[in-house]
mmCIF file of C-alpha atoms in Angstrom:
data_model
loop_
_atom_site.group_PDB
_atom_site.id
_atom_site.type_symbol
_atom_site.label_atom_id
_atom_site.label_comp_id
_atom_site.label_asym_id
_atom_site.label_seq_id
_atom_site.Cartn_x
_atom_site.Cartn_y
_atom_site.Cartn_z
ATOM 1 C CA UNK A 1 -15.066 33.220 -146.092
ATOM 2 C CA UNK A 2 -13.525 33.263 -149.611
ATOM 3 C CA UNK A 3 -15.726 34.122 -152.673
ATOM 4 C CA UNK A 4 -18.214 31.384 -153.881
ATOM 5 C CA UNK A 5 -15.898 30.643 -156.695
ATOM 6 C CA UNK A 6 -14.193 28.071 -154.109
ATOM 7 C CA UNK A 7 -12.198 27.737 -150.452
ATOM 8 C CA UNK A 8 -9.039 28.537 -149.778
ATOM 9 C CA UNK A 9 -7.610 25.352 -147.519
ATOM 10 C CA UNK A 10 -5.087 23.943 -146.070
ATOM 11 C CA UNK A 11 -4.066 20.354 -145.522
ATOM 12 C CA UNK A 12 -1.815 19.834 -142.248
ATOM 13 C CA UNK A 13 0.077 16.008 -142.438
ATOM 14 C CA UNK A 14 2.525 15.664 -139.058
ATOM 15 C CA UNK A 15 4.589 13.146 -141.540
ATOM 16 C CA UNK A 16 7.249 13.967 -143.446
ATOM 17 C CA UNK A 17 6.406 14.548 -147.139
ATOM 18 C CA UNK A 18 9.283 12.768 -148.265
ATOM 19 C CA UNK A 19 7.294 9.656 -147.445
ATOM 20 C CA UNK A 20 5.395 9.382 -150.272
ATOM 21 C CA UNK A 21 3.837 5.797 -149.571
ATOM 22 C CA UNK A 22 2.520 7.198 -146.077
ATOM 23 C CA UNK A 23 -1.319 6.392 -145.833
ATOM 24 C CA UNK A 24 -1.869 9.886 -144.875
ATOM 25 C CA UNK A 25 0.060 11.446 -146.937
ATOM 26 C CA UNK A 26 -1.614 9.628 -150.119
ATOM 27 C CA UNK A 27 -5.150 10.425 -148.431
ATOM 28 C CA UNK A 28 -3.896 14.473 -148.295
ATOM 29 C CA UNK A 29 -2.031 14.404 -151.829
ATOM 30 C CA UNK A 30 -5.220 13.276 -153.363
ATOM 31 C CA UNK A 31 -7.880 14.808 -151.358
ATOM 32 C CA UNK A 32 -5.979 17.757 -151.950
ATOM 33 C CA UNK A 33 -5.575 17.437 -155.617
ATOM 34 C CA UNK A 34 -9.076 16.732 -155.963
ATOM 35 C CA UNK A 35 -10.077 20.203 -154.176
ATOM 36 C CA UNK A 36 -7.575 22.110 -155.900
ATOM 37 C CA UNK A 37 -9.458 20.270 -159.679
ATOM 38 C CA UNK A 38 -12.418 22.004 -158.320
ATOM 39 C CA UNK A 39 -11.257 25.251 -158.438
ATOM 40 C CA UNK A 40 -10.674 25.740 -154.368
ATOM 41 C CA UNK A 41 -6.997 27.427 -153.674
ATOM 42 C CA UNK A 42 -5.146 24.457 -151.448
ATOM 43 C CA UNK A 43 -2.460 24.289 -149.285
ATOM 44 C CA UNK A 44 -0.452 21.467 -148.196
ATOM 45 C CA UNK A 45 1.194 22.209 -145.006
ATOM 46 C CA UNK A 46 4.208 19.082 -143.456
ATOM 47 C CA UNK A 47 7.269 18.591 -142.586
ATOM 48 C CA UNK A 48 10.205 17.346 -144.505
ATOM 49 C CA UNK A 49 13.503 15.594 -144.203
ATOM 50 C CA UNK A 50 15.192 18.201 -146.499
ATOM 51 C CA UNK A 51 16.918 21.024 -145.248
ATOM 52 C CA UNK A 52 16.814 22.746 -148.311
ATOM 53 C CA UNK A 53 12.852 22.089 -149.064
ATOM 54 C CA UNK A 54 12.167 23.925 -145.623
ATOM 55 C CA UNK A 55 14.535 26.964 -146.655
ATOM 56 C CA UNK A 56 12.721 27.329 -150.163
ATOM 57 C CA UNK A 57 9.565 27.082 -148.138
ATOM 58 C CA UNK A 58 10.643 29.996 -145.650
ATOM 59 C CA UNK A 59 12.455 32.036 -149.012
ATOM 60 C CA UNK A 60 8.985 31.815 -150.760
ATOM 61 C CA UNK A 61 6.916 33.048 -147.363
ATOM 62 C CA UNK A 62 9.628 35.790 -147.425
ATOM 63 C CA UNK A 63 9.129 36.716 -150.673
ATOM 64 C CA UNK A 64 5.192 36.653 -151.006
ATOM 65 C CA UNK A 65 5.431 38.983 -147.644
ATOM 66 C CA UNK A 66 7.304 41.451 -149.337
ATOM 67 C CA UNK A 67 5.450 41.201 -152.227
ATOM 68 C CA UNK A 68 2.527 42.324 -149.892
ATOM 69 C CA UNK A 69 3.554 43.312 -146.286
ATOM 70 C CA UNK A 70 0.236 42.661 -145.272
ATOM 71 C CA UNK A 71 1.013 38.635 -145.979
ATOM 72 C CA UNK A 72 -2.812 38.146 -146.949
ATOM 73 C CA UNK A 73 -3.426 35.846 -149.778
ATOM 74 C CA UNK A 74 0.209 35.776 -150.727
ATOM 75 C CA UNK A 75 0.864 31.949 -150.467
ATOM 76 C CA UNK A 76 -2.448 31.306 -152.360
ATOM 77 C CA UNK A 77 -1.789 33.453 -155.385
ATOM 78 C CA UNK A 78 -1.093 31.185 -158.379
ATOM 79 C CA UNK A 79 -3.077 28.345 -156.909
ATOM 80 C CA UNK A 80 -6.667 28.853 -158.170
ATOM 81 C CA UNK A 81 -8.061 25.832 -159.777
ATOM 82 C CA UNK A 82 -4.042 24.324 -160.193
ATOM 83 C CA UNK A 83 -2.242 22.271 -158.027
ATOM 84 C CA UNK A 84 -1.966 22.381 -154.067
ATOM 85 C CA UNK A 85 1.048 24.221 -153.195
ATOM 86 C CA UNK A 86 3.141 22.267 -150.727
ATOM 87 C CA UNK A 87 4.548 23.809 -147.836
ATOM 88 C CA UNK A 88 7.876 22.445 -145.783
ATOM 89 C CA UNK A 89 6.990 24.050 -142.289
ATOM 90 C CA UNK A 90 9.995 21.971 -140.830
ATOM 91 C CA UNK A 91 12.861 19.816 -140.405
ATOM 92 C CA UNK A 92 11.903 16.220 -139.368
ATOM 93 C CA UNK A 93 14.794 14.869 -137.605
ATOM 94 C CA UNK A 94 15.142 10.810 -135.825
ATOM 95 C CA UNK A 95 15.627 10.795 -132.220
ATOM 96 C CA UNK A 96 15.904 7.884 -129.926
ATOM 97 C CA UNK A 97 12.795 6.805 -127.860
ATOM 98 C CA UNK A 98 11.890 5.781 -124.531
ATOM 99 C CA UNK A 99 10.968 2.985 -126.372
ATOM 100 C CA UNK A 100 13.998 1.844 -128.805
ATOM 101 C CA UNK A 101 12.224 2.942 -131.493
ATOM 102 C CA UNK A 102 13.036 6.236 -133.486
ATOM 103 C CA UNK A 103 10.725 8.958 -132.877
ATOM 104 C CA UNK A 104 10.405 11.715 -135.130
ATOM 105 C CA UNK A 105 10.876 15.804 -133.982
ATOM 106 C CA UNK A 106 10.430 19.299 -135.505
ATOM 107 C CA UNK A 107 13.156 22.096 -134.935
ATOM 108 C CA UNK A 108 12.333 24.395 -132.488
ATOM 109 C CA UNK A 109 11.645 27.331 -134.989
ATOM 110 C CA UNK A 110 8.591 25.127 -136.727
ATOM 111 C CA UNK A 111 5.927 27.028 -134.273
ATOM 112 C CA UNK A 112 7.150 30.324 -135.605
ATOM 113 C CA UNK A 113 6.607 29.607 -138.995
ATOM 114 C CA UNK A 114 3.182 28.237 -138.620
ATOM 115 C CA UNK A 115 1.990 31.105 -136.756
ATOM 116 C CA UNK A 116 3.328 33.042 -139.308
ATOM 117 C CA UNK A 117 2.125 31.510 -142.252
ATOM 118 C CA UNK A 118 -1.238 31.116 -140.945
ATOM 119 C CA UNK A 119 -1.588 34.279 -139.222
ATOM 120 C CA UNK A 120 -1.053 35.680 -142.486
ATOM 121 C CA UNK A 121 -2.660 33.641 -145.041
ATOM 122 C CA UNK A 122 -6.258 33.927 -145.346
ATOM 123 C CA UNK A 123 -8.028 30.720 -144.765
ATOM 124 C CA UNK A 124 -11.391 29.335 -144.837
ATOM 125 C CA UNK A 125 -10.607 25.764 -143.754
ATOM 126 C CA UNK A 126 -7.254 24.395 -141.867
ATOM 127 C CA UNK A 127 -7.609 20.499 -142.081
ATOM 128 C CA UNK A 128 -5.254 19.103 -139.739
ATOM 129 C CA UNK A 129 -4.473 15.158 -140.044
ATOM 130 C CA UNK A 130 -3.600 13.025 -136.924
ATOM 131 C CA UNK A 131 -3.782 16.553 -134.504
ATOM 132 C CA UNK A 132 -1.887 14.515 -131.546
ATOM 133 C CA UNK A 133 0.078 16.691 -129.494
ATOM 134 C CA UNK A 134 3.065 17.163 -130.017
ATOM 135 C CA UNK A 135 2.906 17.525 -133.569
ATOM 136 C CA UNK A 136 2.431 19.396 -136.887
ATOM 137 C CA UNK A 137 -0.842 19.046 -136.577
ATOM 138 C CA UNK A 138 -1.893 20.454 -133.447
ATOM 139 C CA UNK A 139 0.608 22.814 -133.510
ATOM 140 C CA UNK A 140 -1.056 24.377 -136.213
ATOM 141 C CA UNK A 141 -4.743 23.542 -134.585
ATOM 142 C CA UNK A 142 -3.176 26.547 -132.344
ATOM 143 C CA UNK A 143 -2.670 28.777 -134.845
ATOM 144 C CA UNK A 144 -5.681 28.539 -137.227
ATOM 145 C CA UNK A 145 -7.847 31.898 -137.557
ATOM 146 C CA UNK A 146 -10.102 29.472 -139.906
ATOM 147 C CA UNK A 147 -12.820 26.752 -139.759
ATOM 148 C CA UNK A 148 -10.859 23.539 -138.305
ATOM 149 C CA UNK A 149 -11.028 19.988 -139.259
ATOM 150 C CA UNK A 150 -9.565 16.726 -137.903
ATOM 151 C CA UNK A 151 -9.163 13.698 -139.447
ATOM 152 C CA UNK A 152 -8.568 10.743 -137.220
ATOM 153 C CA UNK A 153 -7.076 7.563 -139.686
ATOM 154 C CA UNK A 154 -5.553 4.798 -137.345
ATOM 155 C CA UNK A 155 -7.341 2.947 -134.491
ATOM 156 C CA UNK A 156 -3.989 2.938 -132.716
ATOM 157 C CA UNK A 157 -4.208 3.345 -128.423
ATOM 158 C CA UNK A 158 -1.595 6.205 -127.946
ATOM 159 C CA UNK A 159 -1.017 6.401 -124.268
ATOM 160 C CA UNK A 160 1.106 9.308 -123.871
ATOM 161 C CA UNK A 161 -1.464 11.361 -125.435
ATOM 162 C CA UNK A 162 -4.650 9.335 -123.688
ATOM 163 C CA UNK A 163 -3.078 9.270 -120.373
ATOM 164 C CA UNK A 164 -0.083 11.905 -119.863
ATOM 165 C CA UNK A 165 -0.910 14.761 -121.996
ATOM 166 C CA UNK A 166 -4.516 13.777 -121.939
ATOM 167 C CA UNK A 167 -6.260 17.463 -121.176
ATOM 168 C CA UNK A 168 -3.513 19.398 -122.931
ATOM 169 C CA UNK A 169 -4.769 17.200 -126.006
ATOM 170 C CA UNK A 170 -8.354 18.035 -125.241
ATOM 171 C CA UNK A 171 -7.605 21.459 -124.862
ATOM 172 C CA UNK A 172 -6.573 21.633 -128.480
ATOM 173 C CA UNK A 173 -9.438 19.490 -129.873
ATOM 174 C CA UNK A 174 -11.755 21.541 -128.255
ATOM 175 C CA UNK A 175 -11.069 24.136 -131.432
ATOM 176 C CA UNK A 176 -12.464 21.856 -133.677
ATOM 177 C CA UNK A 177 -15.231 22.864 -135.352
ATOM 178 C CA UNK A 178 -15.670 19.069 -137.376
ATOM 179 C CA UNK A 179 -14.452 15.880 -136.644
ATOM 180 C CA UNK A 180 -13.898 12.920 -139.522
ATOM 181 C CA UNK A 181 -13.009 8.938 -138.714
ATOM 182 C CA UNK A 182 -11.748 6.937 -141.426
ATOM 183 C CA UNK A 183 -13.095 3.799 -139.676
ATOM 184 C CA UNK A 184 -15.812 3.343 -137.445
ATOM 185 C CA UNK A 185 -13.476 1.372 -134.575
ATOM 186 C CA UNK A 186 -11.289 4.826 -135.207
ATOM 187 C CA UNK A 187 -14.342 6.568 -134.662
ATOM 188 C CA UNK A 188 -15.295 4.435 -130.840
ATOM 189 C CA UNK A 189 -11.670 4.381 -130.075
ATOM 190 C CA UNK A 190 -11.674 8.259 -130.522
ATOM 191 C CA UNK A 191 -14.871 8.633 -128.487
ATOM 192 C CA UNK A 192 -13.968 7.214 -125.934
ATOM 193 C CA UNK A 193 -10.504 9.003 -124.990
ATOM 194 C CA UNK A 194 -11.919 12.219 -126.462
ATOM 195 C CA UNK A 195 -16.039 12.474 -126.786
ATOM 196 C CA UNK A 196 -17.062 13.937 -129.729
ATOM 197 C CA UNK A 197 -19.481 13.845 -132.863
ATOM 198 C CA UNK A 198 -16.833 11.692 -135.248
ATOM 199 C CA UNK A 199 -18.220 11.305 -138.955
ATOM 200 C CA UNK A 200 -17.162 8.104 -140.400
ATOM 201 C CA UNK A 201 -15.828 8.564 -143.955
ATOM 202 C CA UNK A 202 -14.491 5.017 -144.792
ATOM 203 C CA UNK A 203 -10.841 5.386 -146.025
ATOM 204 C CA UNK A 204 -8.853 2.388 -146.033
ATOM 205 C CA UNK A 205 -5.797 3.759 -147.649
ATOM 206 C CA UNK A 206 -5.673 6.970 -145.260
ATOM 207 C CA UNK A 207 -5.117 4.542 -142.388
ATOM 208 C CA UNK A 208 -1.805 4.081 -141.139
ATOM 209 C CA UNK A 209 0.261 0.544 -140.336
ATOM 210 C CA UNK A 210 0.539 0.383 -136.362
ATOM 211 C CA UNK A 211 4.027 0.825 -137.038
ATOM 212 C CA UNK A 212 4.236 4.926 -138.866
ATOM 213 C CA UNK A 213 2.433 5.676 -135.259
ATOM 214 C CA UNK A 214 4.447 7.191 -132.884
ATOM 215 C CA UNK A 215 4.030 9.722 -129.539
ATOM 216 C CA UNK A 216 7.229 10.446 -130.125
ATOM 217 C CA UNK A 217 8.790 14.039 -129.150
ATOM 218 C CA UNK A 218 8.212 17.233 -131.293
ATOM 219 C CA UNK A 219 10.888 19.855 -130.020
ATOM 220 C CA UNK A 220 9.708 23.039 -129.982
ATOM 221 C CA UNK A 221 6.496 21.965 -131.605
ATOM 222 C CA UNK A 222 4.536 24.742 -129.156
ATOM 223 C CA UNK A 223 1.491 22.153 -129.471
#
């Protein structure tokens, strides 16, 4: 654990960061803000739909590892009581569904970076948002070395991850130490796919429109 002057956190959204009028992106941006304005160092870990964003991202964990081969700390120095840093970890790209609809996917590299960056960065709390497999999310529920927290927003069935990839989701919840519900029908829709102690935290704007939901394919996601 980090020194009682505050945390050192990240924030894990499996949206693109581009989407600035995402529910759960607003919920991270200013949960994250508000952590940051009380001195904890903050992370903000998503993907993008900018090619560039996700090379500056992999140029600055470059740079802060040569800074300090070890890697520890290097993404949090400079972020003590200021703004989160945000993180590209990779790519989003639109692929065509089973379903008609587009579904959104991570290059295949985007596991490699996340092990990376969290193998390497010293952190109390990873706070991973929506941590369906495949996504973002639980693919960085995998790599955490920290104390892990999942938020749950929508009360959306997702059947590929309730049915098909049922225990390989379980698997991966099983590492988390805390579970939070923005809703309490999030909270009895969770527990009953995937029992659990769910806190309720009532959150209205951190809960997605049926519609930003998707089980769609991560490629390469490794979780």
């Amino acid at each position: 654990m980090s020194a009682p002057h505050g945390f050192s956190i990240a924030h894990v959204s499996p949206y693109p960061w581009e989407a600035l009028e995402n529910p759960v992106n607003v919920y991270v941006r200013e949960l994250a803000g508000a952590l940051s304005r009380r001195g904890h160092r903050v992370l903000i870990l998503a993907p993008s739909r900018s090619a560039e964003r996700v090379r500056e991202s992999r140029r600055e964990l470059r740079a802060a590892r040569s800074r300090n081969p070890s890697g520890a700390g290097s993404l949090l120095e400079g972020v003590d009581g200021g703004e989160p840093r945000v993180i590209a970890i990779g790519e989003v790209l639109d692929v065509p569904s089973s379903t008609g609809r587009r579904a959104r996917a991570l290059p295949v590299d985007v596991a490699r970076m996340l092990e990376e960056l969290l193998g390497v960065t010293p952190l109390d709390f990873v706070h991973v948002h929506e941590p369906f497999a495949p996504s973002a999310s639980s693919t960085a529920l995998r790599y955490s070395r920290g104390l892990n927290v999942g938020s749950f927003h929508a009360p959306t069935e997702r059947l590929l991850s309730t049915t098909v990839a049922r225990r390989f989701v379980e698997s991966f919840f099983g590492r988390l130490d805390a579970r939070i519900a923005s809703s309490r029908e999030t909270a009895q829709l969770m527990g009953r796919h995937f029992p659990g102690e769910y806190r309720v935290i009532d959150a209205p704007a951190a809960r997605p429109e049926p519609e930003l939901e998707s089980d769609g394919p991560v490629l390469g996601g490794g979780g």
